[in-house]
Short mmCIF file of C-alpha atoms in Angstrom, two decimals:
data_model
loop_
_atom_site.label_atom_id
_atom_site.label_comp_id
_atom_site.label_asym_id
_atom_site.label_seq_id
_atom_site.Cartn_x
_atom_site.Cartn_y
_atom_site.Cartn_z
CA MET A 1 -51.98 -25.71 6.51
CA LYS A 2 -53.07 -21.94 5.17
CA ILE A 3 -52.47 -20.88 8.47
CA ALA A 4 -48.41 -22.18 8.56
CA LEU A 5 -47.95 -21.22 4.69
CA ILE A 6 -49.19 -17.71 4.69
CA ILE A 7 -46.48 -18.04 8.24
CA ILE A 8 -43.35 -18.66 6.46
CA VAL A 9 -44.02 -16.19 4.05
CA LEU A 10 -45.08 -13.06 6.22
CA ALA A 11 -41.63 -15.10 8.02
CA CYS A 12 -39.37 -15.32 3.99
CA ILE A 13 -40.38 -10.99 3.44
CA ALA A 14 -39.88 -10.01 7.52
CA TYR A 15 -36.59 -11.75 6.43
CA TYR A 16 -35.56 -10.30 3.29
CA PHE A 17 -35.84 -6.57 4.10
CA TYR A 18 -34.64 -7.25 7.65
CA ASN A 19 -31.76 -8.54 5.45
CA ASN A 20 -32.17 -5.19 3.05
CA ALA A 21 -32.08 -2.48 6.05
CA ASN A 22 -28.59 -3.99 7.48
CA ASN A 23 -27.35 -4.19 3.62
CA GLN A 24 -27.82 -0.81 3.69
CA LYS A 25 -26.68 0.62 6.67
CA ALA A 26 -23.80 -1.61 5.53
CA ALA A 27 -23.26 0.29 2.48
CA ALA A 28 -23.71 3.62 4.25
CA LEU A 29 -21.26 3.17 6.55
CA ASN A 30 -18.59 1.69 3.90
CA HIS A 31 -19.46 4.90 1.74
CA GLU A 32 -18.49 7.13 5.05
CA LYS A 33 -15.52 5.31 5.47
CA GLY A 34 -14.73 4.52 1.78
CA SER A 35 -14.67 7.92 1.72
CA ALA A 36 -12.03 8.79 3.69
CA PHE A 37 -9.74 5.82 3.15
CA LEU A 38 -10.01 7.78 -1.10
CA ALA A 39 -9.35 11.22 0.81
CA GLU A 40 -6.55 10.66 2.30
CA ASN A 41 -4.27 8.79 -0.05
CA SER A 42 -5.64 10.35 -3.42
CA LYS A 43 -2.64 13.12 -1.26
CA LYS A 44 0.08 10.05 -1.46
CA GLU A 45 3.05 10.78 -4.08
CA GLY A 46 2.02 8.71 -6.87
CA ILE A 47 -1.30 8.14 -6.63
CA LYS A 48 -2.98 9.08 -9.92
CA THR A 49 -7.26 10.19 -9.70
CA THR A 50 -8.39 9.43 -12.90
CA ALA A 51 -12.54 11.79 -13.93
CA SER A 52 -14.56 9.04 -12.63
CA GLY A 53 -12.81 8.75 -9.32
CA LEU A 54 -10.28 5.56 -9.56
CA GLN A 55 -7.41 5.90 -8.08
CA TYR A 56 -4.32 4.58 -9.31
CA GLU A 57 -0.60 3.58 -8.26
CA VAL A 58 1.91 2.30 -10.89
CA LEU A 59 4.38 -0.40 -9.72
CA GLN A 60 6.12 -1.67 -12.34
CA SER A 61 6.04 -0.44 -15.96
CA GLY A 62 6.23 -3.33 -18.99
CA ASP A 63 7.19 -2.73 -22.43
CA GLY A 64 4.78 -3.58 -24.31
CA GLU A 65 3.65 -0.68 -26.31
CA SER A 66 -0.26 -1.64 -26.46
CA GLN A 67 -3.44 -1.03 -24.87
CA PRO A 68 -6.26 -3.22 -24.45
CA THR A 69 -9.64 -1.63 -25.36
CA ALA A 70 -12.95 -1.85 -23.84
CA SER A 71 -14.04 -5.22 -25.89
CA SER A 72 -10.93 -6.39 -25.07
CA THR A 73 -9.59 -10.12 -23.13
CA VAL A 74 -6.79 -9.25 -21.37
CA ARG A 75 -4.79 -12.08 -19.14
CA VAL A 76 -4.11 -10.80 -15.91
CA HIS A 77 -2.72 -11.64 -12.16
CA TYR A 78 -4.27 -10.10 -9.66
CA HIS A 79 -4.37 -9.79 -6.20
CA GLY A 80 -7.83 -8.67 -4.38
CA THR A 81 -8.16 -6.12 -0.88
CA LEU A 82 -10.36 -4.17 1.13
CA ILE A 83 -9.58 -1.40 3.04
CA ASP A 84 -8.35 -3.16 5.93
CA GLY A 85 -6.11 -5.56 4.52
CA THR A 86 -8.91 -8.92 4.31
CA VAL A 87 -7.58 -10.63 0.81
CA PHE A 88 -11.49 -11.23 -1.21
CA ASP A 89 -9.52 -12.80 -3.99
CA SER A 90 -6.66 -13.86 -5.39
CA SER A 91 -4.98 -15.91 -8.57
CA VAL A 92 -1.81 -14.70 -7.22
CA GLU A 93 -2.32 -17.07 -4.13
CA ARG A 94 -3.89 -19.97 -6.67
CA ASP A 95 -0.88 -19.57 -9.11
CA GLU A 96 -2.42 -18.94 -11.59
CA THR A 97 -3.60 -16.35 -13.94
CA ILE A 98 -6.90 -15.75 -15.59
CA SER A 99 -7.78 -14.10 -18.71
CA PHE A 100 -11.83 -12.13 -19.61
CA PRO A 101 -13.16 -9.82 -21.70
CA LEU A 102 -12.70 -6.30 -20.00
CA ASN A 103 -16.39 -5.56 -21.16
CA ARG A 104 -16.96 -8.27 -18.47
CA VAL A 105 -16.36 -7.31 -15.31
CA ILE A 106 -17.01 -4.90 -12.63
CA PRO A 107 -16.24 -0.65 -14.27
CA GLY A 108 -13.05 -0.19 -12.29
CA TRP A 109 -11.02 -2.48 -13.80
CA THR A 110 -12.70 -1.71 -17.33
CA GLU A 111 -11.45 1.29 -17.08
CA GLY A 112 -8.43 0.91 -15.10
CA LEU A 113 -7.22 -1.98 -16.91
CA GLN A 114 -7.21 0.00 -20.66
CA LEU A 115 -4.28 2.71 -18.76
CA MET A 116 -1.91 -0.17 -18.75
CA LYS A 117 0.86 -1.71 -21.30
CA VAL A 118 1.24 -5.57 -21.39
CA GLY A 119 3.92 -6.01 -18.42
CA ASP A 120 2.68 -3.29 -16.27
CA LYS A 121 1.71 -3.99 -13.16
CA PHE A 122 -0.87 -1.26 -11.46
CA ARG A 123 -2.63 -0.74 -8.53
CA PHE A 124 -6.11 0.18 -8.13
CA PHE A 125 -8.20 1.85 -6.04
CA ILE A 126 -11.80 1.14 -6.36
CA PRO A 127 -14.90 4.08 -5.26
CA SER A 128 -17.17 1.69 -4.57
CA GLY A 129 -19.67 2.83 -8.18
CA LEU A 130 -16.94 1.28 -9.78
CA GLY A 131 -17.25 -1.96 -7.70
CA TYR A 132 -20.21 -3.44 -6.63
CA GLY A 133 -22.66 -0.88 -5.52
CA ASP A 134 -24.47 -1.38 -2.40
CA ARG A 135 -25.03 -5.14 -2.85
CA SER A 136 -22.35 -7.46 -1.03
CA THR A 137 -21.05 -10.38 -2.71
CA GLY A 138 -19.24 -12.62 -1.88
CA LYS A 139 -16.63 -11.21 1.26
CA ILE A 140 -17.28 -8.73 0.20
CA PRO A 141 -19.80 -5.90 1.96
CA ALA A 142 -22.31 -3.80 0.53
CA GLY A 143 -20.24 -0.27 -0.04
CA SER A 144 -16.80 -1.14 0.35
CA VAL A 145 -14.12 0.41 -2.10
CA LEU A 146 -11.72 -2.73 -2.93
CA ILE A 147 -7.93 -2.42 -3.95
CA PHE A 148 -6.42 -4.26 -6.50
CA ASP A 149 -3.25 -4.82 -7.61
CA VAL A 150 -3.00 -6.20 -10.99
CA GLU A 151 -0.35 -7.13 -13.38
CA LEU A 152 -1.24 -7.68 -17.19
CA PHE A 153 0.73 -10.10 -19.03
CA GLU A 154 -1.34 -9.89 -22.68
CA ILE A 155 -4.21 -9.24 -24.51
CA GLN A 156 -6.14 -11.64 -26.81
#
């Protein structure tokens, strides 16, 4: 019985290290692809880049006057893709807006939404360091650049 338990524990440890090594390799490859994508993207007309590296494009200007702060709760529609076009999440496809506090989302969202006014629609190009970093989450591989189309409906 003890031998079987030891074998199971060793197998779990080996699996953990195998997964971790593969995650690091994927993150490194995605960083490389993401950096090249962002470098090319920054040359396109209408793309602005903040000091943190967040890139954004204004798709539609609204008529709102106030902007959210990092502690605001906002109501938005969004559509999230990877640089290859893979959709990983979309309130638009669910046909349901979502509300959340800006201090509880990825840093790229917190920063980007503060640039917007009610009625604005922006496209954010979020480097992995402002997204999920070197960890995979759901359909998002480690080290991925995230692209979000976000429309701000309300600051609550």
